[in-house]
Amino acid sequence: MTLLHCLILAFILFTIGIFGVLTNRHLIGMLISIEIMLNAANINFVAFAYFKAQDPTAGTLFSIFSIAITACEMAVALAILIAMYRKHHSLDVNTQEINHE
Amino acid sequence: MILNIPFSDIVFYFVAVFMVLLSIAAVSSKNVLRSAIFLIASFLGTAILYLLLKAEFMAMAQIMLYVGGVVVFIIFAILLTSHLGENKLSTPISQKFLAVFLALTLLGVMAKFLFNTKELSESITQKSPEASSLIAYGERLLSYAPNGFVLPFEIISILLFMTLVVAITIAKKDNKEEK
């Protein structure tokens, strides 16, 4: 287990997340893909803090801040989802414009 | 320590394969509820990875905030919005191929720069055990020293409060308009 292996794992997870964002039509599916991408970024922070950092505490604290911001983002995303569902009765991102008229 | 290294390596590769497979399942599953369950398992794998990287507090935060918070948000959103048996949104196969192509291109570009960097394969500084203890985190978060994190900590708390207000406002607004 070296830094390189951790970075490769994080990159693969990030790629999977991008694939999910590009292919999913369901809004919640896209959110799940974004979660996977953010998780990959956190793995990067922690791996660099473990293997390379002069100051490992600060390196790990950054990912704690990133987790807190993720929680904020998910709360707002849930609110937007519910508001959108009330208006359109669907979470399909492709048909939103048609329903809007 | 010498006996310890191969075992942690085995666990790392096992967890890595597990996480990649579960993430692929979470992304490509047709049923949204099922992909949320796969996401929980993937986050648990990440927590094990943090334990291997000796960041115990991060592993706890991962389980409490992601598995206990974010995924519960997602499951709430699914239960509030989807009728059961709806999830039949299919993407055209051309879009899927394009997405695979773009994602693999990005992976290739990142891997090219990654393998060209020589310093990554050797690990110089190993963490001292005190660096990742709960006391070290707490002292660093609340210290006023130039390397302390008290200002971002306060900003995060204000951001969390604002998020709560904003989420309630957005979710409530339509209700008034309908009446």
mmCIF file of C-alpha atoms in Angstrom:
data_model
loop_
_atom_site.group_PDB
_atom_site.id
_atom_site.type_symbol
_atom_site.label_atom_id
_atom_site.label_comp_id
_atom_site.label_asym_id
_atom_site.label_seq_id
_atom_site.Cartn_x
_atom_site.Cartn_y
_atom_site.Cartn_z
ATOM 1 C CA MET A 1 0.000 0.000 0.000
ATOM 2 C CA THR A 2 1.812 3.088 -1.218
ATOM 3 C CA LEU A 3 0.643 6.571 -1.995
ATOM 4 C CA LEU A 4 0.476 5.641 -5.665
ATOM 5 C CA HIS A 5 -2.009 2.853 -5.008
ATOM 6 C CA CYS A 6 -4.257 5.129 -2.961
ATOM 7 C CA LEU A 7 -4.170 7.765 -5.690
ATOM 8 C CA ILE A 8 -5.002 5.216 -8.372
ATOM 9 C CA LEU A 9 -7.970 4.013 -6.322
ATOM 10 C CA ALA A 10 -9.166 7.599 -5.874
ATOM 11 C CA PHE A 11 -8.823 8.296 -9.612
ATOM 12 C CA ILE A 12 -10.784 5.175 -10.527
ATOM 13 C CA LEU A 13 -13.544 6.151 -8.107
ATOM 14 C CA PHE A 14 -13.587 9.687 -9.541
ATOM 15 C CA THR A 15 -13.886 8.275 -13.057
ATOM 16 C CA ILE A 16 -16.788 6.071 -11.992
ATOM 17 C CA GLY A 17 -18.468 9.153 -10.541
ATOM 18 C CA ILE A 18 -18.038 11.099 -13.771
ATOM 19 C CA PHE A 19 -19.461 8.186 -15.745
ATOM 20 C CA GLY A 20 -22.461 8.159 -13.426
ATOM 21 C CA VAL A 21 -23.096 11.892 -13.741
ATOM 22 C CA LEU A 22 -22.961 11.652 -17.524
ATOM 23 C CA THR A 23 -25.230 8.622 -17.884
ATOM 24 C CA ASN A 24 -27.815 8.978 -15.131
ATOM 25 C CA ARG A 25 -31.108 10.631 -15.993
ATOM 26 C CA HIS A 26 -32.519 10.382 -12.504
ATOM 27 C CA LEU A 27 -31.585 13.403 -10.373
ATOM 28 C CA ILE A 28 -30.938 11.293 -7.275
ATOM 29 C CA GLY A 29 -28.690 9.009 -9.316
ATOM 30 C CA MET A 30 -26.643 12.045 -10.328
ATOM 31 C CA LEU A 31 -26.372 13.101 -6.682
ATOM 32 C CA ILE A 32 -25.127 9.628 -5.738
ATOM 33 C CA SER A 33 -22.449 9.885 -8.436
ATOM 34 C CA ILE A 34 -21.380 13.287 -7.083
ATOM 35 C CA GLU A 35 -21.069 11.722 -3.642
ATOM 36 C CA ILE A 36 -18.724 9.080 -5.050
ATOM 37 C CA MET A 37 -16.568 11.801 -6.633
ATOM 38 C CA LEU A 38 -16.362 13.793 -3.389
ATOM 39 C CA ASN A 39 -15.462 10.622 -1.559
ATOM 40 C CA ALA A 40 -12.578 10.049 -3.964
ATOM 41 C CA ALA A 41 -11.309 13.562 -3.258
ATOM 42 C CA ASN A 42 -11.414 12.845 0.480
ATOM 43 C CA ILE A 43 -9.387 9.666 -0.009
ATOM 44 C CA ASN A 44 -6.768 11.794 -1.778
ATOM 45 C CA PHE A 45 -6.572 14.226 1.147
ATOM 46 C CA VAL A 46 -6.186 11.477 3.729
ATOM 47 C CA ALA A 47 -3.655 9.521 1.655
ATOM 48 C CA PHE A 48 -1.440 12.578 1.150
ATOM 49 C CA ALA A 49 -1.738 13.411 4.852
ATOM 50 C CA TYR A 50 -0.594 9.906 5.776
ATOM 51 C CA PHE A 51 2.264 9.443 3.324
ATOM 52 C CA LYS A 52 3.667 12.857 2.517
ATOM 53 C CA ALA A 53 2.558 15.606 4.823
ATOM 54 C CA GLN A 54 4.849 17.588 7.106
ATOM 55 C CA ASP A 55 1.759 18.315 9.169
ATOM 56 C CA PRO A 56 -0.584 15.295 9.049
ATOM 57 C CA THR A 57 -3.178 16.791 11.391
ATOM 58 C CA ALA A 58 -3.854 19.727 9.084
ATOM 59 C CA GLY A 59 -4.062 17.413 6.066
ATOM 60 C CA THR A 60 -6.711 15.270 7.671
ATOM 61 C CA LEU A 61 -8.646 18.257 8.977
ATOM 62 C CA PHE A 62 -9.170 19.443 5.421
ATOM 63 C CA SER A 63 -11.173 16.358 4.585
ATOM 64 C CA ILE A 64 -13.290 16.910 7.704
ATOM 65 C CA PHE A 65 -14.204 20.355 6.347
ATOM 66 C CA SER A 66 -14.953 18.804 2.984
ATOM 67 C CA ILE A 67 -17.271 16.250 4.632
ATOM 68 C CA ALA A 68 -19.108 19.054 6.460
ATOM 69 C CA ILE A 69 -19.619 20.958 3.206
ATOM 70 C CA THR A 70 -20.886 17.756 1.591
ATOM 71 C CA ALA A 71 -23.520 17.462 4.315
ATOM 72 C CA CYS A 72 -24.606 21.066 3.639
ATOM 73 C CA GLU A 73 -24.775 20.384 -0.078
ATOM 74 C CA MET A 74 -26.909 17.301 0.424
ATOM 75 C CA ALA A 75 -29.379 19.183 2.638
ATOM 76 C CA VAL A 76 -29.885 21.868 -0.004
ATOM 77 C CA ALA A 77 -30.046 19.230 -2.731
ATOM 78 C CA LEU A 78 -32.797 17.384 -0.882
ATOM 79 C CA ALA A 79 -34.788 20.611 -0.551
ATOM 80 C CA ILE A 80 -34.366 21.378 -4.263
ATOM 81 C CA LEU A 81 -35.383 17.818 -5.138
ATOM 82 C CA ILE A 82 -38.588 18.090 -3.136
ATOM 83 C CA ALA A 83 -39.438 21.494 -4.589
ATOM 84 C CA MET A 84 -38.810 20.162 -8.094
ATOM 85 C CA TYR A 85 -40.888 17.076 -7.471
ATOM 86 C CA ARG A 86 -43.807 19.188 -6.281
ATOM 87 C CA LYS A 87 -43.727 21.182 -9.495
ATOM 88 C CA HIS A 88 -43.001 18.541 -12.107
ATOM 89 C CA HIS A 89 -43.890 15.203 -10.437
ATOM 90 C CA SER A 90 -40.763 13.720 -11.972
ATOM 91 C CA LEU A 91 -37.045 13.776 -11.330
ATOM 92 C CA ASP A 92 -36.014 13.017 -14.888
ATOM 93 C CA VAL A 93 -33.536 15.715 -15.854
ATOM 94 C CA ASN A 94 -34.163 15.287 -19.572
ATOM 95 C CA THR A 95 -37.853 16.184 -19.502
ATOM 96 C CA GLN A 96 -37.716 19.140 -17.135
ATOM 97 C CA GLU A 97 -37.739 21.747 -19.880
ATOM 98 C CA ILE A 98 -40.777 20.210 -21.571
ATOM 99 C CA ASN A 99 -42.743 20.132 -18.338
ATOM 100 C CA HIS A 100 -41.832 23.686 -17.577
ATOM 101 C CA GLU A 101 -43.908 25.220 -20.360
ATOM 102 C CA MET B 1 5.645 -3.968 12.071
ATOM 103 C CA ILE B 2 7.261 -6.238 9.482
ATOM 104 C CA LEU B 3 4.582 -8.834 10.006
ATOM 105 C CA ASN B 4 1.951 -6.138 9.934
ATOM 106 C CA ILE B 5 2.683 -4.684 6.490
ATOM 107 C CA PRO B 6 1.665 -7.575 4.211
ATOM 108 C CA PHE B 7 -1.608 -8.090 6.025
ATOM 109 C CA SER B 8 -2.582 -4.431 5.730
ATOM 110 C CA ASP B 9 -1.617 -4.588 2.059
ATOM 111 C CA ILE B 10 -3.925 -7.544 1.506
ATOM 112 C CA VAL B 11 -6.743 -5.743 3.281
ATOM 113 C CA PHE B 12 -6.092 -2.616 1.212
ATOM 114 C CA TYR B 13 -6.314 -4.417 -2.128
ATOM 115 C CA PHE B 14 -9.379 -6.343 -1.040
ATOM 116 C CA VAL B 15 -11.129 -3.171 0.114
ATOM 117 C CA ALA B 16 -10.073 -1.319 -3.039
ATOM 118 C CA VAL B 17 -11.546 -3.940 -5.373
ATOM 119 C CA PHE B 18 -14.659 -4.095 -3.203
ATOM 120 C CA MET B 19 -15.098 -0.304 -3.340
ATOM 121 C CA VAL B 20 -14.612 -0.060 -7.092
ATOM 122 C CA LEU B 21 -17.123 -2.838 -7.761
ATOM 123 C CA LEU B 22 -19.678 -1.368 -5.358
ATOM 124 C CA SER B 23 -19.298 2.105 -6.832
ATOM 125 C CA ILE B 24 -19.847 0.752 -10.328
ATOM 126 C CA ALA B 25 -22.933 -1.056 -9.040
ATOM 127 C CA ALA B 26 -24.180 2.122 -7.321
ATOM 128 C CA VAL B 27 -23.726 4.177 -10.471
ATOM 129 C CA SER B 28 -25.181 1.747 -12.972
ATOM 130 C CA SER B 29 -28.050 0.237 -10.980
ATOM 131 C CA LYS B 30 -31.483 0.936 -12.416
ATOM 132 C CA ASN B 31 -33.210 1.074 -9.047
ATOM 133 C CA VAL B 32 -32.270 4.251 -7.145
ATOM 134 C CA LEU B 33 -32.948 2.754 -3.727
ATOM 135 C CA ARG B 34 -30.647 -0.142 -4.514
ATOM 136 C CA SER B 35 -27.888 2.186 -5.628
ATOM 137 C CA ALA B 36 -28.207 4.070 -2.319
ATOM 138 C CA ILE B 37 -27.638 0.770 -0.509
ATOM 139 C CA PHE B 38 -24.554 0.104 -2.671
ATOM 140 C CA LEU B 39 -23.378 3.609 -1.790
ATOM 141 C CA ILE B 40 -23.581 2.780 1.930
ATOM 142 C CA ALA B 41 -21.376 -0.275 1.400
ATOM 143 C CA SER B 42 -18.899 1.765 -0.631
ATOM 144 C CA PHE B 43 -18.673 4.370 2.144
ATOM 145 C CA LEU B 44 -18.079 1.628 4.710
ATOM 146 C CA GLY B 45 -15.184 0.438 2.554
ATOM 147 C CA THR B 46 -13.825 3.988 2.590
ATOM 148 C CA ALA B 47 -14.018 3.964 6.396
ATOM 149 C CA ILE B 48 -11.933 0.775 6.482
ATOM 150 C CA LEU B 49 -9.449 2.471 4.169
ATOM 151 C CA TYR B 50 -9.183 5.423 6.558
ATOM 152 C CA LEU B 51 -8.511 2.991 9.403
ATOM 153 C CA LEU B 52 -5.679 1.495 7.348
ATOM 154 C CA LEU B 53 -4.306 5.011 6.817
ATOM 155 C CA LYS B 54 -4.392 5.514 10.612
ATOM 156 C CA ALA B 55 -7.001 8.268 10.505
ATOM 157 C CA GLU B 56 -9.382 6.844 13.076
ATOM 158 C CA PHE B 57 -11.282 10.066 13.598
ATOM 159 C CA MET B 58 -11.867 10.357 9.847
ATOM 160 C CA ALA B 59 -13.233 6.812 9.802
ATOM 161 C CA MET B 60 -15.664 7.700 12.570
ATOM 162 C CA ALA B 61 -16.673 10.906 10.827
ATOM 163 C CA GLN B 62 -17.110 8.988 7.572
ATOM 164 C CA ILE B 63 -19.469 6.486 9.162
ATOM 165 C CA MET B 64 -21.400 9.064 11.187
ATOM 166 C CA LEU B 65 -21.735 11.776 8.564
ATOM 167 C CA TYR B 66 -21.827 9.874 5.283
ATOM 168 C CA VAL B 67 -23.539 6.646 6.246
ATOM 169 C CA GLY B 68 -25.621 8.183 9.009
ATOM 170 C CA GLY B 69 -26.291 11.556 7.419
ATOM 171 C CA VAL B 70 -25.842 11.855 3.703
ATOM 172 C CA VAL B 71 -27.186 8.455 2.717
ATOM 173 C CA VAL B 72 -30.149 8.911 5.041
ATOM 174 C CA PHE B 73 -30.804 12.210 3.221
ATOM 175 C CA ILE B 74 -30.699 10.363 -0.078
ATOM 176 C CA ILE B 75 -33.015 7.610 1.144
ATOM 177 C CA PHE B 76 -35.446 10.208 2.489
ATOM 178 C CA ALA B 77 -35.389 11.961 -0.859
ATOM 179 C CA ILE B 78 -36.049 8.692 -2.673
ATOM 180 C CA LEU B 79 -38.920 7.743 -0.399
ATOM 181 C CA LEU B 80 -40.462 11.206 -0.616
ATOM 182 C CA THR B 81 -40.294 11.520 -4.358
ATOM 183 C CA SER B 82 -40.407 8.238 -6.235
ATOM 184 C CA HIS B 83 -43.326 5.929 -6.732
ATOM 185 C CA LEU B 84 -42.176 2.360 -6.360
ATOM 186 C CA GLY B 85 -41.429 0.704 -9.656
ATOM 187 C CA GLU B 86 -40.921 3.997 -11.450
ATOM 188 C CA ASN B 87 -37.187 3.953 -12.033
ATOM 189 C CA LYS B 88 -37.178 3.035 -15.700
ATOM 190 C CA LEU B 89 -35.254 6.006 -17.010
ATOM 191 C CA SER B 90 -32.930 4.568 -19.616
ATOM 192 C CA THR B 91 -30.208 6.437 -21.412
ATOM 193 C CA PRO B 92 -29.457 5.885 -25.093
ATOM 194 C CA ILE B 93 -26.563 3.544 -25.729
ATOM 195 C CA SER B 94 -24.660 6.209 -27.673
ATOM 196 C CA GLN B 95 -24.658 8.483 -24.655
ATOM 197 C CA LYS B 96 -23.343 5.622 -22.530
ATOM 198 C CA PHE B 97 -20.476 4.976 -24.949
ATOM 199 C CA LEU B 98 -19.672 8.682 -25.025
ATOM 200 C CA ALA B 99 -19.656 8.797 -21.211
ATOM 201 C CA VAL B 100 -17.342 5.773 -21.007
ATOM 202 C CA PHE B 101 -15.048 7.363 -23.572
ATOM 203 C CA LEU B 102 -14.896 10.712 -21.748
ATOM 204 C CA ALA B 103 -14.373 9.112 -18.343
ATOM 205 C CA LEU B 104 -11.629 6.809 -19.607
ATOM 206 C CA THR B 105 -9.936 9.724 -21.372
ATOM 207 C CA LEU B 106 -9.879 11.666 -18.126
ATOM 208 C CA LEU B 107 -8.540 8.621 -16.281
ATOM 209 C CA GLY B 108 -5.822 8.203 -18.909
ATOM 210 C CA VAL B 109 -4.732 11.829 -18.696
ATOM 211 C CA MET B 110 -4.638 11.751 -14.895
ATOM 212 C CA ALA B 111 -2.743 8.442 -14.875
ATOM 213 C CA LYS B 112 -0.205 9.806 -17.357
ATOM 214 C CA PHE B 113 0.680 12.686 -15.048
ATOM 215 C CA LEU B 114 0.537 10.391 -12.033
ATOM 216 C CA PHE B 115 3.061 7.873 -13.363
ATOM 217 C CA ASN B 116 5.414 10.624 -14.498
ATOM 218 C CA THR B 117 5.754 11.897 -10.941
ATOM 219 C CA LYS B 118 8.635 9.998 -9.393
ATOM 220 C CA GLU B 119 8.210 11.180 -5.795
ATOM 221 C CA LEU B 120 4.874 9.444 -5.364
ATOM 222 C CA SER B 121 6.188 5.890 -5.194
ATOM 223 C CA GLU B 122 8.383 6.469 -2.155
ATOM 224 C CA SER B 123 6.874 7.376 1.183
ATOM 225 C CA ILE B 124 9.133 9.585 3.259
ATOM 226 C CA THR B 125 7.347 10.857 6.307
ATOM 227 C CA GLN B 126 5.459 8.391 8.416
ATOM 228 C CA LYS B 127 2.857 9.707 10.752
ATOM 229 C CA SER B 128 3.534 9.810 14.454
ATOM 230 C CA PRO B 129 0.714 8.223 16.471
ATOM 231 C CA GLU B 130 -0.141 11.462 18.252
ATOM 232 C CA ALA B 131 -0.748 13.328 15.009
ATOM 233 C CA SER B 132 -4.090 11.652 14.337
ATOM 234 C CA SER B 133 -5.387 11.475 17.890
ATOM 235 C CA LEU B 134 -8.602 13.171 18.852
ATOM 236 C CA ILE B 135 -6.739 15.590 21.146
ATOM 237 C CA ALA B 136 -4.496 16.750 18.315
ATOM 238 C CA TYR B 137 -7.503 17.408 16.086
ATOM 239 C CA GLY B 138 -9.357 19.297 18.792
ATOM 240 C CA GLU B 139 -6.386 21.458 19.736
ATOM 241 C CA ARG B 140 -5.693 22.270 16.110
ATOM 242 C CA LEU B 141 -9.311 23.066 15.305
ATOM 243 C CA LEU B 142 -9.736 25.486 18.176
ATOM 244 C CA SER B 143 -6.297 27.106 18.342
ATOM 245 C CA TYR B 144 -5.763 30.771 17.544
ATOM 246 C CA ALA B 145 -2.208 30.118 16.372
ATOM 247 C CA PRO B 146 -1.324 30.888 12.734
ATOM 248 C CA ASN B 147 -1.635 27.184 11.895
ATOM 249 C CA GLY B 148 -4.904 26.819 13.772
ATOM 250 C CA PHE B 149 -8.286 26.273 12.171
ATOM 251 C CA VAL B 150 -10.634 28.261 14.358
ATOM 252 C CA LEU B 151 -11.734 30.632 11.585
ATOM 253 C CA PRO B 152 -12.732 27.900 9.075
ATOM 254 C CA PHE B 153 -14.414 26.092 11.956
ATOM 255 C CA GLU B 154 -16.583 29.126 12.685
ATOM 256 C CA ILE B 155 -17.314 29.652 9.005
ATOM 257 C CA ILE B 156 -18.412 26.024 8.706
ATOM 258 C CA SER B 157 -20.765 26.408 11.653
ATOM 259 C CA ILE B 158 -22.344 29.511 10.112
ATOM 260 C CA LEU B 159 -22.579 27.694 6.791
ATOM 261 C CA LEU B 160 -24.381 24.762 8.415
ATOM 262 C CA PHE B 161 -26.879 27.116 10.028
ATOM 263 C CA MET B 162 -27.460 28.956 6.747
ATOM 264 C CA THR B 163 -27.931 25.639 4.991
ATOM 265 C CA LEU B 164 -30.646 24.610 7.415
ATOM 266 C CA VAL B 165 -32.518 27.878 6.889
ATOM 267 C CA VAL B 166 -32.119 27.721 3.120
ATOM 268 C CA ALA B 167 -33.225 24.097 2.925
ATOM 269 C CA ILE B 168 -36.383 24.792 4.916
ATOM 270 C CA THR B 169 -37.127 27.881 2.825
ATOM 271 C CA ILE B 170 -36.706 26.107 -0.502
ATOM 272 C CA ALA B 171 -38.729 23.088 0.518
ATOM 273 C CA LYS B 172 -41.520 25.231 1.941
ATOM 274 C CA LYS B 173 -41.897 27.853 -0.756
ATOM 275 C CA ASP B 174 -43.977 25.831 -3.184
ATOM 276 C CA ASN B 175 -46.372 24.880 -0.457
ATOM 277 C CA LYS B 176 -47.417 28.517 -0.032
ATOM 278 C CA GLU B 177 -47.778 29.097 -3.739
ATOM 279 C CA GLU B 178 -50.118 26.157 -4.147
ATOM 280 C CA LYS B 179 -52.410 27.609 -1.515
#
